[in-house]
Tab-separated table of C-alpha atoms in Angstrom:
chain	number	residue	atom	x	y	z
A	1	ALA	CA	-36.395	-158.189	22.603
A	2	THR	CA	-39.522	-156.216	21.897
A	3	ASN	CA	-38.378	-152.733	20.938
A	4	THR	CA	-39.514	-151.876	17.416
A	5	PRO	CA	-36.662	-150.348	15.376
A	6	ASN	CA	-37.115	-146.832	14.079
A	7	SER	CA	-35.531	-145.360	11.010
A	8	LEU	CA	-31.782	-145.014	10.974
A	9	PRO	CA	-30.779	-142.832	13.952
A	10	PRO	CA	-28.160	-140.081	13.713
A	11	THR	CA	-24.667	-141.464	13.282
A	12	ASP	CA	-23.435	-139.641	16.385
A	13	ASN	CA	-25.981	-141.399	18.612
A	14	PHE	CA	-23.550	-143.736	20.358
A	15	SER	CA	-21.588	-144.091	23.556
A	16	ALA	CA	-17.872	-144.080	22.903
A	17	SER	CA	-17.238	-145.389	26.396
A	18	SER	CA	-18.682	-148.763	25.582
A	19	VAL	CA	-19.018	-149.252	21.848
A	20	ILE	CA	-16.138	-149.336	19.394
A	21	TYR	CA	-17.485	-147.344	16.478
A	22	GLN	CA	-16.794	-147.308	12.786
A	23	LYS	CA	-18.201	-145.339	9.881
A	24	ASN	CA	-19.225	-147.422	6.897
A	25	SER	CA	-20.727	-145.843	3.797
A	26	GLY	CA	-22.161	-143.053	5.868
A	27	MET	CA	-23.589	-145.377	8.509
A	28	SER	CA	-22.173	-146.742	11.717
A	29	SER	CA	-21.584	-150.478	11.799
A	30	PRO	CA	-22.569	-153.056	14.400
A	31	VAL	CA	-19.396	-153.611	16.371
A	32	LEU	CA	-17.930	-155.407	19.333
A	33	PHE	CA	-18.824	-154.324	22.830
A	34	SER	CA	-16.045	-152.944	24.952
A	35	GLU	CA	-15.326	-155.993	27.062
A	36	LEU	CA	-12.681	-156.583	24.393
A	37	GLY	CA	-10.709	-154.127	26.490
A	38	ASN	CA	-11.056	-156.576	29.341
A	39	MET	CA	-8.732	-158.978	27.557
A	40	LEU	CA	-5.971	-156.860	29.071
A	41	PRO	CA	-4.615	-157.783	32.505
A	42	LYS	CA	-5.447	-155.115	35.068
A	43	SER	CA	-2.841	-154.015	37.582
A	44	ARG	CA	-4.186	-153.906	41.107
A	45	THR	CA	-2.428	-150.575	41.637
A	46	ALA	CA	-2.784	-148.926	38.269
A	47	SER	CA	-5.172	-146.039	37.811
A	48	VAL	CA	-8.072	-146.409	35.413
A	49	ALA	CA	-6.249	-144.047	33.070
A	50	THR	CA	-3.446	-146.510	32.336
A	51	GLY	CA	-3.119	-150.100	31.300
A	52	ILE	CA	-0.853	-152.514	29.473
A	53	ILE	CA	-1.783	-153.356	25.905
A	54	ALA	CA	-0.446	-155.733	23.344
A	55	GLY	CA	0.864	-154.041	20.216
A	56	GLY	CA	-1.211	-153.719	17.117
A	57	ALA	CA	-3.725	-156.361	18.235
A	58	LEU	CA	-5.433	-154.038	20.680
A	59	GLY	CA	-6.002	-150.323	20.990
A	60	LEU	CA	-7.599	-147.649	23.063
A	61	LEU	CA	-11.252	-146.908	23.142
A	62	GLY	CA	-11.302	-143.119	23.072
A	63	GLY	CA	-13.971	-140.507	22.763
A	64	PHE	CA	-14.106	-140.969	18.986
A	65	GLY	CA	-13.265	-144.593	18.373
A	66	LEU	CA	-10.389	-147.006	18.523
A	67	LYS	CA	-6.918	-145.420	18.609
A	68	ALA	CA	-4.313	-147.971	17.593
A	69	ILE	CA	-0.901	-147.667	19.126
A	70	GLY	CA	2.558	-149.188	18.659
A	71	THR	CA	3.671	-152.698	18.165
A	72	THR	CA	5.232	-153.177	21.583
A	73	LEU	CA	3.836	-153.285	25.090
A	74	SER	CA	3.361	-149.734	26.261
A	75	LYS	CA	1.453	-147.526	28.655
A	76	ALA	CA	-1.999	-146.582	27.462
A	77	VAL	CA	-3.635	-143.241	28.162
A	78	LEU	CA	-7.402	-143.287	27.759
A	79	LEU	CA	-8.820	-140.520	25.615
A	80	GLY	CA	-12.007	-138.579	26.052
A	81	GLY	CA	-13.503	-140.836	28.712
A	82	GLY	CA	-11.338	-140.718	31.799
A	83	SER	CA	-12.394	-142.883	34.669
A	84	ALA	CA	-15.768	-143.711	33.110
A	85	ILE	CA	-14.062	-145.551	30.251
A	86	GLY	CA	-11.570	-147.056	32.638
A	87	ALA	CA	-14.394	-148.382	34.768
A	88	THR	CA	-16.087	-149.869	31.721
A	89	ILE	CA	-13.167	-151.446	29.882
A	90	GLY	CA	-10.536	-151.236	32.574
A	91	GLY	CA	-9.671	-154.860	32.496
A	92	LEU	CA	-9.618	-158.142	34.158
A	93	VAL	CA	-10.465	-159.050	37.731
A	94	ALA	CA	-8.213	-161.937	38.656
A	95	ASN	CA	-9.688	-164.781	40.685
A	96	SER	CA	-7.232	-166.968	42.550
A	97	ALA	CA	-9.695	-169.350	44.125
A	98	VAL	CA	-11.032	-172.055	41.817
A	99	SER	CA	-14.392	-172.061	43.565
A	100	SER	CA	-15.015	-168.396	42.868
A	101	ARG	CA	-13.431	-168.671	39.433
A	102	ASN	CA	-16.248	-170.908	38.257
A	103	TRP	CA	-19.049	-169.131	40.097
A	104	ASN	CA	-21.115	-168.989	36.918
A	105	LEU	CA	-21.081	-172.766	36.484
A	106	ASN	CA	-21.968	-173.235	40.133
A	107	GLU	CA	-24.803	-170.728	39.834
A	108	LEU	CA	-26.252	-172.602	36.858
A	109	LYS	CA	-25.613	-176.001	38.454
A	110	VAL	CA	-23.966	-177.153	35.259
A	111	GLN	CA	-22.527	-180.382	36.646
A	112	GLU	CA	-25.862	-181.383	38.176
A	113	ASN	CA	-27.563	-180.746	34.863
A	114	LYS	CA	-25.051	-182.920	33.010
A	115	SER	CA	-25.927	-185.827	35.324
A	116	GLN	CA	-29.586	-185.766	34.312
A	117	SER	CA	-31.449	-186.934	31.256
A	118	VAL	CA	-34.934	-187.555	29.922
A	119	VAL	CA	-36.318	-191.030	29.349
A	120	GLY	CA	-36.461	-191.840	25.652
A	121	VAL	CA	-34.385	-188.858	24.492
A	122	ILE	CA	-30.892	-189.238	23.047
A	123	PRO	CA	-29.705	-185.658	22.590
A	124	LYS	CA	-27.838	-184.763	19.438
A	125	ASP	CA	-25.128	-182.128	19.145
A	126	ILE	CA	-26.435	-178.663	18.356
A	127	ILE	CA	-24.476	-176.261	16.154
A	128	VAL	CA	-23.976	-172.848	17.735
A	129	ALA	CA	-22.601	-170.176	15.426
A	130	VAL	CA	-20.272	-167.771	17.213
A	131	ILE	CA	-20.266	-164.709	14.968
A	132	ASP	CA	-17.416	-162.721	16.420
A	133	THR	CA	-13.648	-162.174	16.181
A	134	GLY	CA	-12.984	-165.758	15.141
A	135	VAL	CA	-12.171	-168.734	17.354
A	136	ASN	CA	-8.922	-170.463	18.230
A	137	ILE	CA	-10.123	-173.934	17.269
A	138	SER	CA	-6.898	-175.563	18.481
A	139	HIS	CA	-7.410	-174.438	22.074
A	140	PRO	CA	-7.410	-177.556	24.291
A	141	GLU	CA	-10.632	-176.420	25.925
A	142	LEU	CA	-12.381	-176.679	22.554
A	143	GLU	CA	-11.002	-180.043	21.475
A	144	GLY	CA	-13.863	-182.000	19.938
A	145	LYS	CA	-16.177	-179.004	20.336
A	146	ILE	CA	-15.778	-177.408	16.900
A	147	TRP	CA	-18.252	-177.935	14.069
A	148	THR	CA	-16.926	-179.735	11.008
A	149	ASN	CA	-18.358	-179.361	7.534
A	150	GLU	CA	-18.397	-183.023	6.553
A	151	LYS	CA	-19.090	-182.166	2.914
A	152	GLU	CA	-15.840	-180.235	2.522
A	153	VAL	CA	-12.378	-181.718	1.955
A	154	PRO	CA	-9.925	-179.640	4.018
A	155	ASN	CA	-7.343	-177.540	2.197
A	156	ASP	CA	-7.808	-178.974	-1.272
A	157	GLY	CA	-8.636	-175.605	-2.829
A	158	ILE	CA	-12.005	-176.857	-4.045
A	159	ASP	CA	-15.498	-175.865	-2.978
A	160	ASN	CA	-16.542	-179.487	-2.589
A	161	ASP	CA	-20.070	-178.815	-1.355
A	162	ASN	CA	-20.678	-175.993	-3.862
A	163	ASN	CA	-21.867	-173.591	-1.165
A	164	GLY	CA	-19.711	-170.740	-2.432
A	165	PHE	CA	-17.040	-171.073	0.273
A	166	THR	CA	-13.862	-172.954	-0.570
A	167	ASP	CA	-12.342	-175.153	2.152
A	168	ASP	CA	-14.807	-173.991	4.807
A	169	SER	CA	-14.168	-177.072	6.908
A	170	HIS	CA	-14.901	-175.346	10.231
A	171	GLY	CA	-16.334	-171.938	9.351
A	172	TRP	CA	-15.544	-168.777	7.420
A	173	ASP	CA	-13.791	-165.418	7.742
A	174	PHE	CA	-16.165	-162.809	6.304
A	175	ILE	CA	-13.585	-160.043	6.626
A	176	ASP	CA	-10.717	-161.561	4.646
A	177	ASN	CA	-13.033	-163.874	2.694
A	178	ASN	CA	-11.252	-167.120	3.411
A	179	ALA	CA	-11.411	-170.163	5.670
A	180	ASN	CA	-8.899	-168.816	8.198
A	181	ILE	CA	-11.048	-168.322	11.297
A	182	LYS	CA	-8.178	-167.650	13.684
A	183	ASP	CA	-9.000	-165.303	16.552
A	184	SER	CA	-6.358	-162.631	17.146
A	185	LEU	CA	-8.265	-160.878	19.939
A	186	SER	CA	-9.545	-163.809	22.047
A	187	HIS	CA	-13.076	-162.461	22.389
A	188	GLY	CA	-14.655	-165.112	20.181
A	189	THR	CA	-12.544	-167.831	21.782
A	190	HIS	CA	-13.759	-166.759	25.224
A	191	ILE	CA	-17.374	-166.841	24.028
A	192	ALA	CA	-16.877	-170.290	22.486
A	193	GLY	CA	-15.325	-171.643	25.672
A	194	THR	CA	-18.173	-170.348	27.799
A	195	ILE	CA	-20.685	-172.018	25.524
A	196	ALA	CA	-19.026	-175.367	24.896
A	197	GLY	CA	-15.677	-175.639	26.692
A	198	LYS	CA	-14.799	-178.991	28.229
A	199	THR	CA	-14.186	-177.571	31.720
A	200	VAL	CA	-15.426	-173.971	31.559
A	201	GLY	CA	-18.428	-174.431	29.265
A	202	VAL	CA	-22.128	-174.646	30.040
A	203	SER	CA	-23.366	-176.908	27.225
A	204	ALA	CA	-22.403	-180.544	26.812
A	205	HIS	CA	-24.015	-180.743	23.375
A	206	ALA	CA	-22.921	-177.564	21.595
A	207	LYS	CA	-20.636	-177.627	18.565
A	208	ILE	CA	-19.119	-174.245	17.772
A	209	MET	CA	-19.286	-172.857	14.228
A	210	PRO	CA	-16.730	-170.004	14.141
A	211	LEU	CA	-17.641	-167.134	11.814
A	212	ARG	CA	-15.335	-164.122	11.814
A	213	VAL	CA	-16.901	-160.709	11.223
A	214	LEU	CA	-14.805	-158.499	13.519
A	215	GLY	CA	-11.230	-157.689	12.598
A	216	THR	CA	-8.032	-157.164	14.534
A	217	ASP	CA	-9.195	-153.615	15.223
A	218	ALA	CA	-12.483	-154.979	16.638
A	219	LYS	CA	-14.468	-153.337	13.847
A	220	GLY	CA	-17.141	-154.929	11.741
A	221	ASN	CA	-19.849	-154.010	9.270
A	222	ALA	CA	-23.458	-154.910	8.665
A	223	ALA	CA	-22.800	-156.650	5.345
A	224	SER	CA	-20.353	-159.161	6.837
A	225	ILE	CA	-22.629	-159.837	9.804
A	226	SER	CA	-25.627	-160.423	7.542
A	227	LYS	CA	-23.677	-162.835	5.341
A	228	ALA	CA	-22.463	-164.725	8.402
A	229	ILE	CA	-26.012	-165.151	9.694
A	230	TYR	CA	-27.152	-166.544	6.333
A	231	TYR	CA	-24.159	-168.887	6.278
A	232	ALA	CA	-24.894	-170.107	9.803
A	233	VAL	CA	-28.509	-170.908	9.001
A	234	ASP	CA	-27.721	-172.547	5.660
A	235	ASN	CA	-25.088	-174.755	7.271
A	236	GLY	CA	-27.172	-176.108	10.102
A	237	ALA	CA	-26.747	-173.779	13.069
A	238	LYS	CA	-29.710	-173.825	15.450
A	239	VAL	CA	-28.371	-171.094	17.742
A	240	ILE	CA	-26.517	-167.920	16.761
A	241	ASN	CA	-24.555	-165.900	19.327
A	242	LEU	CA	-24.178	-162.167	18.570
A	243	SER	CA	-22.021	-160.562	21.267
A	244	PHE	CA	-21.690	-157.132	19.673
A	245	GLY	CA	-23.909	-154.178	18.991
A	246	SER	CA	-24.551	-150.736	17.596
A	247	PRO	CA	-27.016	-147.946	18.339
A	248	ASP	CA	-27.863	-147.892	14.640
A	249	TYR	CA	-30.485	-150.066	12.998
A	250	HIS	CA	-29.501	-151.960	9.839
A	251	ALA	CA	-32.213	-153.483	7.658
A	252	GLY	CA	-29.821	-156.067	6.200
A	253	VAL	CA	-29.043	-157.501	9.629
A	254	GLU	CA	-32.723	-157.623	10.513
A	255	MET	CA	-33.519	-159.424	7.252
A	256	ALA	CA	-30.856	-162.019	8.023
A	257	ILE	CA	-32.288	-162.532	11.510
A	258	LEU	CA	-35.752	-162.940	10.006
A	259	TYR	CA	-34.262	-165.581	7.710
A	260	ALA	CA	-32.979	-167.328	10.833
A	261	LYS	CA	-36.460	-167.096	12.327
A	262	SER	CA	-38.022	-168.681	9.264
A	263	ASN	CA	-35.658	-171.605	9.764
A	264	ASN	CA	-36.394	-172.013	13.490
A	265	VAL	CA	-33.006	-170.615	14.568
A	266	MET	CA	-32.585	-168.767	17.858
A	267	VAL	CA	-30.461	-165.588	17.949
A	268	ILE	CA	-28.975	-164.676	21.327
A	269	THR	CA	-27.748	-161.095	21.707
A	270	ALA	CA	-25.846	-159.000	24.218
A	271	ALA	CA	-27.854	-156.088	25.616
A	272	GLY	CA	-24.832	-153.765	25.743
A	273	ASN	CA	-22.424	-152.292	28.274
A	274	ASN	CA	-23.394	-148.629	28.549
A	275	TYR	CA	-25.618	-148.900	31.628
A	276	SER	CA	-28.246	-147.552	29.294
A	277	ASN	CA	-31.981	-148.142	29.022
A	278	ASN	CA	-32.528	-149.922	25.713
A	279	ASP	CA	-36.216	-148.998	25.874
A	280	LEU	CA	-35.168	-145.391	25.343
A	281	LYS	CA	-32.015	-145.871	23.301
A	282	PRO	CA	-32.240	-149.099	21.310
A	283	ASN	CA	-29.138	-151.169	20.831
A	284	TYR	CA	-29.048	-153.447	17.792
A	285	PRO	CA	-29.401	-156.276	17.094
A	286	ALA	CA	-30.515	-156.856	20.708
A	287	SER	CA	-33.482	-154.477	20.337
A	288	LEU	CA	-35.001	-156.208	17.320
A	289	PRO	CA	-38.598	-157.254	18.110
A	290	HIS	CA	-38.621	-160.859	16.909
A	291	ASN	CA	-39.449	-163.960	18.917
A	292	ASN	CA	-36.219	-165.711	17.919
A	293	VAL	CA	-34.154	-162.848	19.393
A	294	ILE	CA	-33.297	-162.906	23.098
A	295	SER	CA	-31.531	-159.908	24.625
A	296	VAL	CA	-29.396	-160.645	27.681
A	297	ALA	CA	-28.275	-158.445	30.590
A	298	ASN	CA	-25.242	-159.086	32.789
A	299	LEU	CA	-25.503	-160.350	36.380
A	300	ASP	CA	-22.644	-160.372	38.867
A	301	LYS	CA	-21.891	-163.023	41.465
A	302	ASN	CA	-24.277	-161.415	43.952
A	303	LEU	CA	-27.097	-161.511	41.380
A	304	ASN	CA	-27.089	-157.766	40.942
A	305	LEU	CA	-27.210	-156.089	37.562
A	306	ALA	CA	-23.608	-155.341	36.582
A	307	LYS	CA	-22.815	-151.658	36.882
A	308	ASP	CA	-22.291	-151.248	33.133
A	309	SER	CA	-24.997	-153.596	31.843
A	310	ASN	CA	-27.743	-152.233	29.658
A	311	TYR	CA	-31.301	-152.961	30.715
A	312	GLY	CA	-34.865	-152.409	29.545
A	313	LYS	CA	-38.260	-153.299	30.962
A	314	THR	CA	-39.564	-154.169	27.507
A	315	SER	CA	-36.455	-154.522	25.327
A	316	VAL	CA	-34.141	-156.729	27.433
A	317	ASP	CA	-35.492	-160.202	28.095
A	318	ILE	CA	-33.492	-161.887	30.825
A	319	ALA	CA	-30.209	-161.775	32.753
A	320	ALA	CA	-27.379	-164.288	33.015
A	321	PRO	CA	-23.933	-164.503	34.624
A	322	GLY	CA	-21.600	-162.117	32.827
A	323	THR	CA	-19.169	-160.740	35.397
A	324	ASN	CA	-15.695	-162.229	35.916
A	325	ILE	CA	-16.424	-165.182	33.653
A	326	TYR	CA	-13.453	-167.523	33.447
A	327	SER	CA	-12.997	-169.041	30.004
A	328	SER	CA	-10.598	-169.799	27.176
A	329	VAL	CA	-8.456	-167.221	25.392
A	330	ASN	CA	-5.721	-167.529	22.799
A	331	GLU	CA	-2.653	-169.510	23.717
A	332	GLY	CA	0.279	-167.185	24.104
A	333	PHE	CA	-2.005	-164.278	24.962
A	334	PHE	CA	-0.876	-163.909	28.605
A	335	SER	CA	-2.445	-167.287	29.432
A	336	LYS	CA	-4.871	-169.842	28.042
A	337	TYR	CA	-7.668	-168.657	30.328
A	338	LYS	CA	-8.912	-165.310	31.569
A	339	ALA	CA	-11.860	-163.903	33.467
A	340	ILE	CA	-13.748	-161.256	31.499
A	341	SER	CA	-16.917	-159.267	32.177
A	342	GLY	CA	-19.683	-158.016	29.904
A	343	THR	CA	-23.037	-158.742	28.354
A	344	SER	CA	-21.108	-160.658	25.682
A	345	MET	CA	-20.350	-163.236	28.346
A	346	ALA	CA	-23.949	-163.202	29.600
A	347	ALA	CA	-25.218	-163.866	26.075
A	348	ALA	CA	-22.842	-166.815	25.743
A	349	HIS	CA	-24.456	-168.497	28.760
A	350	VAL	CA	-27.888	-168.154	27.190
A	351	SER	CA	-26.635	-169.500	23.855
A	352	ALA	CA	-25.360	-172.550	25.721
A	353	ILE	CA	-28.710	-172.982	27.474
A	354	ALA	CA	-30.494	-172.637	24.135
A	355	ALA	CA	-28.322	-175.436	22.743
A	356	GLU	CA	-29.209	-177.693	25.680
A	357	VAL	CA	-32.908	-176.873	25.378
A	358	ILE	CA	-32.909	-177.794	21.692
A	359	ALA	CA	-30.809	-180.923	22.249
A	360	TRP	CA	-33.136	-182.307	24.915
A	361	ASN	CA	-36.375	-181.088	23.344
A	362	PRO	CA	-36.037	-181.873	19.629
A	363	GLY	CA	-38.749	-180.691	17.321
A	364	GLU	CA	-39.978	-177.774	19.401
A	365	ASN	CA	-40.443	-174.469	17.595
A	366	ILE	CA	-38.819	-171.160	18.487
A	367	ASP	CA	-41.787	-170.051	20.574
A	368	ALA	CA	-41.437	-173.122	22.776
A	369	THR	CA	-37.661	-172.730	22.943
A	370	ARG	CA	-37.987	-169.063	23.859
A	371	GLN	CA	-40.528	-169.841	26.574
A	372	ARG	CA	-38.219	-172.453	28.079
A	373	ILE	CA	-35.209	-170.125	28.124
A	374	LEU	CA	-37.201	-167.309	29.719
A	375	ASN	CA	-38.590	-169.648	32.384
A	376	GLY	CA	-36.039	-168.556	34.950
A	377	ASP	CA	-35.905	-167.450	38.571
A	378	SER	CA	-37.164	-164.094	39.815
A	379	VAL	CA	-34.458	-161.714	40.998
A	380	GLU	CA	-35.499	-158.682	43.006
A	381	ALA	CA	-32.615	-156.546	41.768
A	382	ILE	CA	-33.711	-156.810	38.134
A	383	LYS	CA	-37.494	-156.974	38.419
A	384	ASP	CA	-37.821	-153.618	36.659
A	385	LYS	CA	-34.737	-154.024	34.467
A	386	THR	CA	-35.854	-156.808	32.128
A	387	SER	CA	-39.153	-157.938	30.669
A	388	THR	CA	-39.149	-161.117	32.777
A	389	GLY	CA	-37.393	-159.860	35.904
A	390	MET	CA	-35.574	-163.178	35.896
A	391	LYS	CA	-32.186	-164.816	35.667
A	392	VAL	CA	-31.717	-167.933	33.596
A	393	ASN	CA	-32.172	-171.354	35.163
A	394	LEU	CA	-30.481	-174.105	33.173
A	395	GLN	CA	-32.397	-177.043	34.592
A	396	LYS	CA	-35.823	-175.391	34.408
A	397	ALA	CA	-35.136	-174.339	30.826
A	398	VAL	CA	-33.967	-177.749	29.682
A	399	PHE	CA	-36.121	-180.111	31.698
A	400	GLY	CA	-38.901	-178.007	33.189
A	401	ASN	CA	-40.991	-180.163	35.492
A	402	SER	CA	-40.735	-183.228	33.308
A	403	ALA	CA	-42.014	-186.393	34.935
A	404	LEU	CA	-39.584	-188.257	32.698
A	405	LEU	CA	-36.523	-186.627	34.287
A	406	LYS	CA	-34.042	-189.109	35.698
A	407	ALA	CA	-30.537	-189.160	37.105
A	408	SER	CA	-27.934	-190.647	34.792
């Protein structure tokens, strides 16, 4: 991202149709993009003005924020946005065919990449911090894929490693200030699965560090996000995934991202889901102008920019699969897997690629890592929509044209 942040913009400068918004001490907070609404199953016959929601865990994105409703399944009437909101957060597109279900993995040639290696390199696992709604670490897709704090004794009530977080064996909840990182909304679990899942994930070497900063109402604040970034860096993360955003600039978040930069940590961000030009209307943290920040747009199966994806010739860096992405969700939440769309999903793919780049190219700095990730394939449909005009290419990013490449 290359868009220099201005002073704090007016608090009403936001799009209610694609950002869940919260006031916090007179300022709006960075919050989850609206593909959270896509956790809901979409009826093939229902109008965009109705949908089925699950009790207090989810709500309606209306013209002025999130309107919580009931504790039972009920009909939802969208407020203040009509069909535009319905089109943006309307729900899930079901894929019955396995081949189309995993189109993103096929597009990135994930299996082919896993069969290759570089002579003399034994890749180590790379910690990827998923700063989000939490992660269901017991999901079978994530078995063996969750980071463990080896210095902490689980559930003994003691801060064994003296890092200020008691029993943080697998991460931390910065909302409730405890080690319970359970995901009640599935968004973070979906992101984690896309990055590192055993069958739906892109990276073979990513270990997920779950850090919860968004609550059951999908709201978050800059202070929690900043603390989570510091925690991620201090505890060994080399990639941080931020699949949320706000139109408002927050100095504390930028300072945390600069701290990540000083420690050679990449920060992958979602460009946003407003179909808005981030060059004209910045979206943070994606619009921060630092070389460790990569802003990602959403491509569909036909390699077109998704109809609700943000873009920006100077402020959005690259595009990645983000439409109808099949990945893990909470057990008991309709099913263990769902297909969801949004720049959140696109960012997850790039976080996974970043993990593979770092695993196979140890010792490179963030400039080299950034250059590798942005070394993609030209796509005509986005040539004027991102700074590179490219979609990600997993193999080119990881291996480039290495003469040492070999089949495993």
